[in-house]
């Protein structure tokens, strides 16, 4: 990275941290003032500021508190411990990846069907859109409960919810991608009397890859959100979602924020990983933009 | 037997603005080994007629036979190779990979494919470039690769829709020469759409002049030029007289439009 790029990036980061600190002081000050009033004492600003940044259960934890919480969760525990953020992140990640795989496969299969059949285009697409307009928070508990009553618990129900969110971007991207070959390319295939399967395998699928990768980046982030949402109502004790929920039960805001940051870091890594594969593959295929 | 036989071929497109007569009463007979150019202003139906021969369009009237079959059956019998204005090579395949594509689709064996690829690459003078990717080649070389691809499966008709239209004059001259050499060597029947008079006159044994609204043939000119044609032939009186005749034909078509 060049130095000139670094300046704006650091500036934005600094502004965010500064605003965060100010917010923490302001939002946590109320509690300190109430305490002081109850004790019949006065607090000056110089006393107030350090107090607001070191509370056990702040309304808004300060950045350094979240950093410490995150560090202790990641490095301060054995990774097999139930208090380890790495362990919780792994539980969430495994369901995310399973859901992402199911969602991607479903999205590609549906897109192939839609591109080849007008009736599928008209019958599947409205349902796919409708599925995404239903709030996932409403669907997730039902899926969990119904599957639990059928004896299916653990990873699979969460993966289904993750797939529910992640198939849609793949579907939309692939419908567009599979339709990119122009009229001349299609005519060439026709002049060789190529069948639909051959057009799909040799022309449509390779041409759609740039669209696929763009969709996969959206899909993996959506799968992560789906998994975390699915971990909220399940009474689960494992996963970042469960960590968020127990944090809010016990007013452990630092725990909530640490889990949130863990989730964000995880999403960032996953998207970056797909970006890496994308660059490699597209460069090899001569499709890189 | 004629390779291409058209009798009263009509093709009408139904559009929102009413029917468009892309072709009207087209009669044409092409003998084996002829080099036929279709020339005319845009909208005269020259491309539509070529596409009809290839069964990429379906005439709405008349009869059209290719190798004695209807165009659709002829296509399935691999009667023709088609070359478009753009090379349309796949960026993710090498030059040999691109030439191999129709062969893979048609189910040729691997050894057969390799032998054919080597042979047609030699024909278009691209030997040694098989492992290159399309973006590593110039526009003219890419178009040669697309001609090789059309030749690879041994169709006896080569249909070319303004194949050199996007190339500059110098490259175009060279490719025209190379195409003539290739035609003499292989004895293919070639259908060639162009809107360049010198190109049509230089290449063809038969020039079909067409005019628009409705798309139709106004003149069919058999070339008196010998099959062996160096580029300098374009300065001979015979060549200039023939070009003049084509120009007359084009003007005539415009006059009553």
Coordinates of C-alpha atoms in Angstrom, one line a residue:
Chain A
X1 CA 0.0 0.0 0.0
X2 CA 1.3 3.5 -0.8
X3 CA 1.7 6.1 1.9
X4 CA -0.8 8.4 0.1
X5 CA -3.4 5.7 0.5
X6 CA -2.7 5.2 4.2
X7 CA -3.5 8.8 5.2
X8 CA -7.2 8.8 4.3
X9 CA -7.7 5.3 5.7
X10 CA -6.1 6.2 9.0
X11 CA -8.0 9.5 9.1
X12 CA -11.4 7.7 8.7
X13 CA -10.4 5.1 11.4
X14 CA -9.3 7.9 13.8
X15 CA -12.6 9.7 13.3
X16 CA -14.6 6.6 14.0
X17 CA -12.6 5.8 17.2
X18 CA -13.0 9.4 18.4
X19 CA -16.7 9.4 17.8
X20 CA -17.0 6.1 19.5
X21 CA -15.1 7.4 22.6
X22 CA -17.3 10.5 22.8
X23 CA -20.4 8.3 22.5
X24 CA -19.2 6.0 25.2
X25 CA -18.5 8.9 27.6
X26 CA -21.9 10.5 26.9
X27 CA -24.0 7.3 27.1
X28 CA -22.2 5.9 30.2
X29 CA -22.2 9.2 32.0
X30 CA -25.9 9.0 33.0
X31 CA -25.2 5.9 35.2
X32 CA -22.2 7.6 36.9
X33 CA -24.2 10.7 37.6
X34 CA -27.1 8.7 39.1
X35 CA -24.6 6.8 41.3
X36 CA -23.2 10.1 42.5
X37 CA -26.6 11.6 43.1
X38 CA -27.6 8.5 45.1
X39 CA -24.4 8.9 47.2
X40 CA -25.1 12.6 47.6
X41 CA -21.7 13.6 46.0
X42 CA -20.8 15.6 42.9
X43 CA -18.6 14.3 40.1
X44 CA -16.5 16.7 38.0
X45 CA -15.8 16.0 34.3
X46 CA -12.2 15.0 35.1
X47 CA -13.5 12.3 37.4
X48 CA -16.3 11.3 35.2
X49 CA -14.4 10.6 32.0
X50 CA -12.1 7.8 33.4
X51 CA -15.1 6.3 35.2
X52 CA -17.3 6.1 32.0
X53 CA -14.5 4.3 30.2
X54 CA -13.9 1.6 32.8
X55 CA -17.4 0.4 33.7
X56 CA -18.1 -3.3 34.1
X57 CA -21.4 -3.1 32.2
X58 CA -21.3 0.0 30.1
X59 CA -24.2 1.0 27.9
X60 CA -21.6 1.4 25.2
X61 CA -18.2 -0.1 25.9
X62 CA -15.2 1.9 24.9
X63 CA -13.0 0.7 22.0
X64 CA -10.2 -0.4 24.3
X65 CA -12.6 -2.5 26.4
X66 CA -13.9 -4.3 23.3
X67 CA -10.3 -4.8 22.1
X68 CA -9.4 -6.4 25.5
X69 CA -12.6 -8.5 25.4
X70 CA -11.8 -9.7 21.9
X71 CA -8.2 -10.4 22.8
X72 CA -9.1 -12.4 25.9
X73 CA -11.8 -14.3 24.0
X74 CA -9.3 -15.2 21.3
X75 CA -6.0 -15.6 23.0
X76 CA -6.8 -15.8 26.6
X77 CA -8.6 -19.2 26.5
X78 CA -7.9 -22.7 25.2
X79 CA -9.6 -22.9 21.8
X80 CA -11.7 -25.8 23.1
X81 CA -13.1 -23.7 26.0
X82 CA -16.7 -22.6 25.9
X83 CA -15.4 -19.1 26.8
X84 CA -13.2 -19.0 23.7
X85 CA -14.4 -16.8 20.9
X86 CA -12.4 -19.0 18.5
X87 CA -14.5 -22.0 19.5
X88 CA -17.8 -20.1 19.1
X89 CA -16.6 -18.7 15.8
X90 CA -15.8 -22.2 14.6
X91 CA -19.3 -23.4 15.5
X92 CA -20.8 -20.5 13.5
X93 CA -18.3 -20.9 10.7
X94 CA -19.1 -24.6 10.1
X95 CA -22.8 -23.9 9.9
X96 CA -22.1 -20.9 7.7
X97 CA -20.0 -22.9 5.3
X98 CA -22.5 -25.7 5.1
X99 CA -25.3 -23.2 4.5
X100 CA -23.2 -21.4 1.9
X101 CA -22.6 -24.6 0.0
X102 CA -26.2 -25.6 0.0
X103 CA -27.3 -22.1 -0.9
X104 CA -24.8 -21.8 -3.7
X105 CA -25.7 -25.2 -5.2
X106 CA -29.4 -24.3 -5.0
X107 CA -28.8 -20.9 -6.5
X108 CA -26.9 -22.3 -9.5
X109 CA -29.3 -25.1 -10.1
X110 CA -32.3 -22.8 -10.0
X111 CA -30.5 -20.3 -12.3
X112 CA -29.7 -23.0 -14.8
X113 CA -33.4 -24.0 -14.8
X114 CA -34.6 -20.5 -15.2
X115 CA -32.3 -19.7 -18.1
X116 CA -33.4 -22.8 -19.9
X117 CA -37.1 -22.8 -19.2
X118 CA -39.5 -19.9 -19.7
X119 CA -42.1 -21.4 -17.4
X120 CA -39.5 -21.9 -14.7
X121 CA -38.5 -18.3 -15.1
X122 CA -42.0 -17.2 -14.5
X123 CA -42.8 -19.7 -11.7
X124 CA -39.6 -19.8 -9.6
X125 CA -38.5 -16.2 -9.7
X126 CA -41.5 -14.7 -7.9
X127 CA -41.2 -17.2 -5.1
X128 CA -37.4 -16.6 -4.8
X129 CA -38.1 -12.9 -4.4
X130 CA -41.0 -13.5 -2.0
X131 CA -38.7 -15.8 0.2
X132 CA -36.4 -12.8 0.7
X133 CA -39.1 -10.4 1.7
X134 CA -40.1 -12.5 4.6
X135 CA -38.1 -11.3 7.6
X136 CA -35.5 -14.0 8.4
X137 CA -36.2 -13.4 12.1
X138 CA -39.7 -14.7 11.6
X139 CA -38.7 -17.7 9.6
X140 CA -35.7 -18.8 11.6
X141 CA -37.5 -19.9 14.9
X142 CA -40.1 -21.8 12.8
X143 CA -37.4 -23.7 10.9
X144 CA -35.5 -24.5 14.1
X145 CA -38.6 -25.6 16.0
X146 CA -40.0 -27.7 13.1
X147 CA -36.7 -29.4 12.5
X148 CA -36.1 -30.0 16.2
X149 CA -39.5 -31.7 16.6
X150 CA -38.4 -34.0 13.7
X151 CA -35.3 -34.7 15.8
X152 CA -32.9 -32.6 13.6
X153 CA -30.8 -30.3 15.7
X154 CA -27.3 -28.8 15.6
X155 CA -25.6 -27.7 12.5
X156 CA -28.2 -28.6 9.8
X157 CA -31.1 -26.3 10.9
X158 CA -28.7 -23.3 11.1
X159 CA -27.3 -24.2 7.7
X160 CA -30.8 -24.2 6.2
X161 CA -31.4 -20.7 7.4
X162 CA -28.0 -19.6 6.1
X163 CA -28.8 -21.2 2.7
X164 CA -32.2 -19.4 2.7
X165 CA -30.3 -16.1 2.7
X166 CA -27.4 -17.1 0.5
X167 CA -29.1 -18.8 -2.4
X168 CA -30.7 -15.5 -3.6
X169 CA -27.7 -13.5 -4.6
X170 CA -26.3 -16.5 -6.3
X171 CA -29.5 -17.1 -8.2
X172 CA -29.8 -13.5 -9.4
X173 CA -26.1 -13.3 -10.3
X174 CA -26.1 -16.5 -12.2
X175 CA -29.3 -15.8 -14.1
X176 CA -27.6 -12.7 -15.4
X177 CA -24.2 -14.5 -15.8
X178 CA -25.6 -17.4 -17.8
X179 CA -27.3 -15.0 -20.1
X180 CA -24.2 -13.0 -20.9
X181 CA -23.1 -14.9 -24.1
X182 CA -24.1 -12.6 -27.0
X183 CA -26.2 -13.5 -30.0
X184 CA -23.1 -14.3 -32.1
X185 CA -21.7 -16.7 -29.6
X186 CA -25.0 -18.5 -29.5
X187 CA -25.2 -18.5 -33.3
X188 CA -21.7 -20.1 -33.4
X189 CA -22.9 -22.8 -31.1
X190 CA -25.9 -23.4 -33.2
X191 CA -23.8 -23.5 -36.4
X192 CA -22.1 -26.5 -34.8
X193 CA -25.4 -28.0 -33.8
X194 CA -24.4 -27.9 -30.1
X195 CA -27.0 -29.2 -27.7
X196 CA -28.1 -27.3 -24.6
X197 CA -25.8 -29.2 -22.3
X198 CA -22.8 -28.4 -24.4
X199 CA -23.8 -24.7 -24.6
X200 CA -24.2 -24.7 -20.9
X201 CA -20.9 -26.5 -20.1
X202 CA -18.7 -24.9 -22.7
X203 CA -20.1 -21.4 -23.1
X204 CA -22.7 -20.3 -20.5
X205 CA -21.0 -21.5 -17.3
X206 CA -17.5 -20.2 -18.1
X207 CA -18.9 -16.9 -19.2
X208 CA -20.9 -16.6 -16.0
X209 CA -17.9 -16.9 -13.6
X210 CA -17.3 -13.2 -13.0
X211 CA -20.9 -12.9 -12.0
X212 CA -20.7 -16.0 -9.8
X213 CA -17.8 -14.6 -7.8
X214 CA -19.5 -11.3 -7.2
X215 CA -22.6 -13.2 -6.0
X216 CA -20.5 -15.5 -3.8
X217 CA -19.1 -12.5 -1.9
X218 CA -22.6 -11.3 -1.0
X219 CA -23.8 -14.9 -0.4
X220 CA -21.1 -15.8 2.1
X221 CA -21.8 -12.6 4.2
X222 CA -25.5 -13.4 4.0
X223 CA -24.9 -17.0 5.1
X224 CA -23.0 -15.7 8.2
X225 CA -25.8 -13.4 9.1
X226 CA -28.3 -16.2 8.6
X227 CA -26.3 -18.5 10.9
X228 CA -26.0 -15.9 13.6
X229 CA -29.8 -15.2 13.4
X230 CA -30.4 -19.0 13.6
X231 CA -28.3 -19.2 16.7
X232 CA -30.5 -16.6 18.6
X233 CA -33.8 -18.5 19.1
X234 CA -32.5 -22.0 19.3
X235 CA -31.6 -22.0 22.9
X236 CA -28.2 -22.8 21.6
X237 CA -25.2 -22.3 23.9
X238 CA -22.6 -22.4 21.2
X239 CA -21.9 -20.0 18.3
X240 CA -21.5 -16.3 18.0
X241 CA -25.3 -15.8 17.9
X242 CA -25.6 -17.6 21.3
X243 CA -22.8 -15.5 22.6
X244 CA -24.7 -12.3 21.5
X245 CA -27.9 -13.5 23.2
X246 CA -26.3 -14.6 26.5
X247 CA -24.4 -11.3 26.5
X248 CA -27.7 -9.4 26.3
X249 CA -29.3 -11.6 29.0
X250 CA -26.7 -10.7 31.5
X251 CA -26.0 -7.1 30.4
X252 CA -22.5 -8.1 29.3
X253 CA -22.1 -5.5 26.6
X254 CA -18.4 -6.1 26.2
X255 CA -19.2 -9.7 25.4
X256 CA -21.8 -8.6 22.8
X257 CA -19.4 -6.2 21.1
X258 CA -16.6 -8.7 21.1
X259 CA -18.8 -11.3 19.4
X260 CA -20.0 -8.7 16.9
X261 CA -16.4 -7.8 16.0
X262 CA -15.5 -11.5 15.8
X263 CA -18.4 -11.9 13.3
X264 CA -17.3 -8.9 11.3
X265 CA -13.7 -10.2 11.2
X266 CA -14.9 -13.6 10.1
X267 CA -17.1 -12.1 7.3
X268 CA -14.1 -9.9 6.2
X269 CA -11.8 -13.0 6.0
X270 CA -14.4 -15.0 4.1
X271 CA -15.1 -12.3 1.6
X272 CA -11.3 -11.7 1.2
X273 CA -10.8 -15.4 0.6
X274 CA -13.4 -15.5 -2.2
X275 CA -11.8 -12.4 -3.6
X276 CA -8.4 -14.1 -3.7
X277 CA -9.8 -17.2 -5.5
X278 CA -11.7 -14.9 -7.9
X279 CA -8.6 -13.0 -8.9
X280 CA -6.7 -16.2 -9.5
X281 CA -9.4 -17.9 -11.5
X282 CA -10.4 -14.9 -13.6
X283 CA -6.8 -14.0 -14.4
X284 CA -6.2 -17.6 -15.6
X285 CA -9.3 -17.4 -17.8
X286 CA -8.4 -14.1 -19.3
X287 CA -11.7 -12.6 -17.9
X288 CA -10.1 -10.3 -15.3
X289 CA -11.5 -6.8 -15.6
Chain B
X1 CA -25.6 -30.7 -58.5
X2 CA -25.8 -27.2 -57.1
X3 CA -24.4 -26.8 -53.6
X4 CA -26.8 -24.0 -52.8
X5 CA -30.1 -23.8 -54.6
X6 CA -32.6 -21.0 -53.9
X7 CA -35.9 -20.6 -55.6
X8 CA -38.2 -17.8 -54.8
X9 CA -36.9 -17.5 -51.2
X10 CA -38.8 -14.9 -49.1
X11 CA -38.2 -13.9 -45.5
X12 CA -40.5 -11.6 -43.7
X13 CA -39.8 -10.4 -40.2
X14 CA -42.9 -9.4 -38.2
X15 CA -42.0 -6.3 -36.2
X16 CA -44.0 -3.8 -34.2
X17 CA -43.9 -1.4 -37.2
X18 CA -45.4 -4.1 -39.4
X19 CA -43.8 -6.7 -41.7
X20 CA -40.3 -6.2 -42.9
X21 CA -39.4 -7.9 -46.2
X22 CA -35.8 -8.9 -45.6
X23 CA -35.8 -11.2 -48.7
X24 CA -38.1 -11.3 -51.6
X25 CA -38.1 -13.9 -54.4
X26 CA -34.4 -14.7 -54.3
X27 CA -33.3 -17.2 -57.0
X28 CA -29.7 -18.4 -56.9
X29 CA -27.7 -21.4 -57.8
X30 CA -24.2 -22.0 -56.6
X31 CA -22.0 -24.7 -58.1
X32 CA -19.4 -26.6 -56.1
X33 CA -16.1 -24.7 -55.7
X34 CA -17.5 -21.3 -56.5
X35 CA -16.6 -18.2 -54.6
X36 CA -19.8 -16.2 -54.3
X37 CA -19.8 -12.6 -52.9
X38 CA -23.0 -10.9 -51.7
X39 CA -22.7 -7.2 -51.9
X40 CA -25.2 -4.4 -51.3
X41 CA -26.1 -1.6 -48.9
X42 CA -27.2 -2.4 -45.4
X43 CA -30.8 -3.8 -45.2
X44 CA -30.5 -5.6 -48.6
X45 CA -30.7 -9.0 -46.9
X46 CA -27.2 -10.3 -47.8
X47 CA -26.6 -11.3 -44.2
X48 CA -30.1 -12.7 -43.8
X49 CA -29.6 -14.8 -46.9
X50 CA -26.3 -16.2 -45.6
X51 CA -27.9 -16.9 -42.3
X52 CA -30.8 -18.7 -44.1
X53 CA -28.3 -21.0 -45.8
X54 CA -26.8 -21.7 -42.4
X55 CA -30.3 -22.4 -40.9
X56 CA -29.8 -19.5 -38.5
X57 CA -32.9 -17.9 -40.0
X58 CA -35.9 -19.7 -41.5
X59 CA -37.3 -18.4 -44.8
X60 CA -41.0 -17.8 -44.8
X61 CA -41.4 -18.8 -48.4
X62 CA -39.8 -20.5 -51.4
X63 CA -37.4 -23.4 -51.3
X64 CA -33.7 -23.4 -50.2
X65 CA -31.6 -26.5 -50.5
X66 CA -28.0 -26.9 -49.3
X67 CA -26.2 -29.9 -50.6
X68 CA -29.6 -31.1 -51.7
X69 CA -31.0 -31.1 -48.2
X70 CA -33.0 -28.5 -46.3
X71 CA -30.7 -26.1 -44.4
X72 CA -31.4 -27.6 -41.0
X73 CA -30.5 -31.1 -42.1
X74 CA -27.4 -29.7 -43.9
X75 CA -26.2 -28.0 -40.7
X76 CA -26.5 -31.2 -38.8
X77 CA -24.6 -33.0 -41.5
X78 CA -21.8 -30.4 -41.0
X79 CA -22.3 -28.9 -44.4
X80 CA -20.8 -25.5 -43.6
X81 CA -18.5 -23.6 -41.3
X82 CA -19.5 -20.0 -40.4
X83 CA -17.2 -17.1 -39.8
X84 CA -18.6 -13.9 -38.3
X85 CA -17.4 -10.4 -38.4
X86 CA -15.9 -10.8 -34.9
X87 CA -13.6 -13.7 -34.2
X88 CA -15.6 -14.7 -31.1
X89 CA -12.7 -16.7 -29.6
X90 CA -13.1 -17.8 -26.0
X91 CA -10.6 -15.8 -23.9
X92 CA -10.2 -18.8 -21.5
X93 CA -9.1 -21.2 -24.3
X94 CA -5.8 -21.1 -26.2
X95 CA -5.9 -20.8 -30.0
X96 CA -5.7 -24.6 -30.4
X97 CA -8.3 -24.9 -27.6
X98 CA -10.6 -22.6 -29.6
X99 CA -10.2 -24.5 -32.8
X100 CA -10.8 -27.7 -30.9
X101 CA -14.1 -26.5 -29.6
X102 CA -16.4 -27.5 -32.5
X103 CA -14.5 -30.7 -32.8
X104 CA -15.2 -31.5 -29.1
X105 CA -18.9 -30.7 -29.6
X106 CA -19.0 -32.9 -32.6
X107 CA -17.3 -35.7 -30.7
X108 CA -14.1 -36.1 -32.6
X109 CA -11.4 -38.3 -30.9
X110 CA -8.5 -36.6 -29.2
X111 CA -5.9 -37.8 -31.7
X112 CA -8.2 -36.8 -34.6
X113 CA -8.6 -33.4 -33.1
X114 CA -4.9 -32.8 -32.7
X115 CA -4.2 -33.8 -36.3
X116 CA -7.0 -31.6 -37.6
X117 CA -6.0 -28.6 -35.5
X118 CA -2.4 -28.9 -36.8
X119 CA -3.7 -29.1 -40.4
X120 CA -6.0 -26.1 -40.3
X121 CA -3.5 -24.0 -38.4
X122 CA -1.1 -24.6 -41.1
X123 CA -3.7 -23.7 -43.7
X124 CA -4.3 -20.2 -42.1
X125 CA -0.5 -19.8 -41.4
X126 CA -0.9 -19.8 -37.7
X127 CA 1.4 -22.8 -37.0
X128 CA 3.3 -22.3 -33.8
X129 CA 0.6 -20.1 -32.2
X130 CA -1.5 -22.9 -30.8
X131 CA -0.5 -22.4 -27.2
X132 CA -1.1 -18.6 -27.3
X133 CA -4.3 -17.0 -25.9
X134 CA -6.4 -14.8 -28.2
X135 CA -5.4 -11.6 -26.5
X136 CA -1.8 -12.3 -27.4
X137 CA -2.7 -12.2 -31.1
X138 CA -3.5 -9.3 -33.4
X139 CA -7.0 -8.8 -34.8
X140 CA -6.0 -10.3 -38.2
X141 CA -4.5 -13.4 -36.6
X142 CA -7.6 -13.8 -34.4
X143 CA -9.8 -13.8 -37.5
X144 CA -7.5 -16.3 -39.1
X145 CA -7.9 -18.5 -36.0
X146 CA -11.7 -18.2 -36.4
X147 CA -11.4 -19.3 -40.1
X148 CA -9.3 -22.2 -39.0
X149 CA -12.0 -23.1 -36.5
X150 CA -14.7 -23.1 -39.2
X151 CA -12.5 -25.3 -41.4
X152 CA -11.5 -27.8 -38.8
X153 CA -14.5 -30.2 -39.3
X154 CA -14.1 -30.4 -43.1
X155 CA -17.4 -28.7 -44.1
X156 CA -17.3 -28.2 -47.9
X157 CA -19.0 -24.8 -47.6
X158 CA -17.5 -21.8 -45.9
X159 CA -19.9 -19.0 -45.1
X160 CA -18.3 -15.7 -44.2
X161 CA -20.3 -12.7 -42.9
X162 CA -18.1 -9.6 -43.4
X163 CA -15.1 -11.4 -41.9
X164 CA -12.6 -8.7 -42.5
X165 CA -15.0 -5.7 -42.0
X166 CA -13.4 -4.7 -38.7
X167 CA -9.8 -4.9 -39.9
X168 CA -7.7 -2.2 -41.4
X169 CA -7.0 -2.0 -45.2
X170 CA -3.5 -3.5 -45.1
X171 CA -4.4 -6.5 -43.0
X172 CA -7.5 -6.9 -45.1
X173 CA -5.5 -7.1 -48.3
X174 CA -3.2 -9.8 -46.8
X175 CA -6.1 -11.8 -45.5
X176 CA -7.9 -11.5 -48.9
X177 CA -4.8 -13.0 -50.6
X178 CA -4.5 -15.7 -48.0
X179 CA -8.2 -16.5 -48.4
X180 CA -7.9 -16.9 -52.1
X181 CA -4.9 -19.2 -51.7
X182 CA -6.8 -21.2 -49.2
X183 CA -9.8 -21.5 -51.5
X184 CA -7.7 -22.7 -54.4
X185 CA -6.0 -25.2 -52.2
X186 CA -9.1 -26.6 -50.6
X187 CA -11.7 -26.2 -53.4
X188 CA -14.4 -25.2 -50.9
X189 CA -17.5 -23.4 -51.9
X190 CA -17.4 -20.0 -50.3
X191 CA -20.3 -17.6 -49.6
X192 CA -18.9 -14.2 -48.7
X193 CA -20.8 -11.1 -47.5
X194 CA -19.1 -7.8 -47.9
X195 CA -19.9 -4.1 -48.7
X196 CA -16.5 -3.5 -50.3
X197 CA -16.6 -3.5 -54.1
X198 CA -12.8 -4.2 -54.6
X199 CA -13.0 -7.0 -52.1
X200 CA -16.0 -8.6 -53.9
X201 CA -14.4 -8.3 -57.3
X202 CA -11.0 -9.4 -56.2
X203 CA -12.2 -12.6 -54.5
X204 CA -15.2 -13.8 -56.3
X205 CA -16.1 -16.1 -59.2
X206 CA -19.6 -14.8 -58.9
X207 CA -20.8 -11.5 -57.5
X208 CA -24.4 -11.2 -56.3
X209 CA -25.6 -7.6 -56.2
X210 CA -28.5 -7.0 -53.8
X211 CA -30.7 -4.0 -53.0
X212 CA -32.9 -3.2 -50.0
X213 CA -36.7 -2.7 -49.4
X214 CA -37.5 -5.4 -50.2
X215 CA -34.2 -7.3 -50.0
X216 CA -33.6 -8.8 -53.4
X217 CA -31.0 -9.7 -56.0
X218 CA -30.6 -7.1 -58.7
X219 CA -27.7 -8.6 -60.7
X220 CA -25.6 -11.7 -60.8
X221 CA -22.2 -11.2 -62.4
X222 CA -19.9 -14.0 -63.3
X223 CA -16.3 -12.9 -63.1
X224 CA -14.1 -13.3 -66.2
X225 CA -11.0 -13.0 -64.0
X226 CA -8.7 -16.0 -63.9
X227 CA -8.6 -18.0 -60.6
X228 CA -5.0 -17.1 -60.1
X229 CA -5.1 -13.5 -58.9
X230 CA -2.1 -11.5 -57.6
X231 CA -3.0 -8.3 -55.8
X232 CA -1.8 -6.3 -58.9
X233 CA -4.8 -7.6 -60.8
X234 CA -6.7 -4.8 -59.3
X235 CA -5.0 -2.3 -61.6
X236 CA -6.0 -4.2 -64.8
X237 CA -8.7 -2.9 -67.1
X238 CA -10.7 -6.1 -66.7
X239 CA -10.8 -5.6 -62.9
X240 CA -11.8 -2.0 -63.2
X241 CA -14.5 -2.8 -65.7
X242 CA -15.9 -5.4 -63.4
X243 CA -15.9 -3.1 -60.5
X244 CA -17.7 -0.6 -62.6
X245 CA -20.4 -3.1 -63.5
X246 CA -20.9 -3.9 -59.8
X247 CA -21.2 -0.2 -59.0
X248 CA -23.7 0.1 -61.8
X249 CA -25.7 -2.7 -60.3
X250 CA -25.7 -1.1 -56.9
X251 CA -26.8 2.2 -58.3
X252 CA -29.6 0.5 -60.3
X253 CA -30.9 -1.1 -57.1
X254 CA -31.0 2.3 -55.4
X255 CA -32.7 4.0 -58.3
X256 CA -36.0 2.2 -58.0
X257 CA -36.0 1.9 -54.2

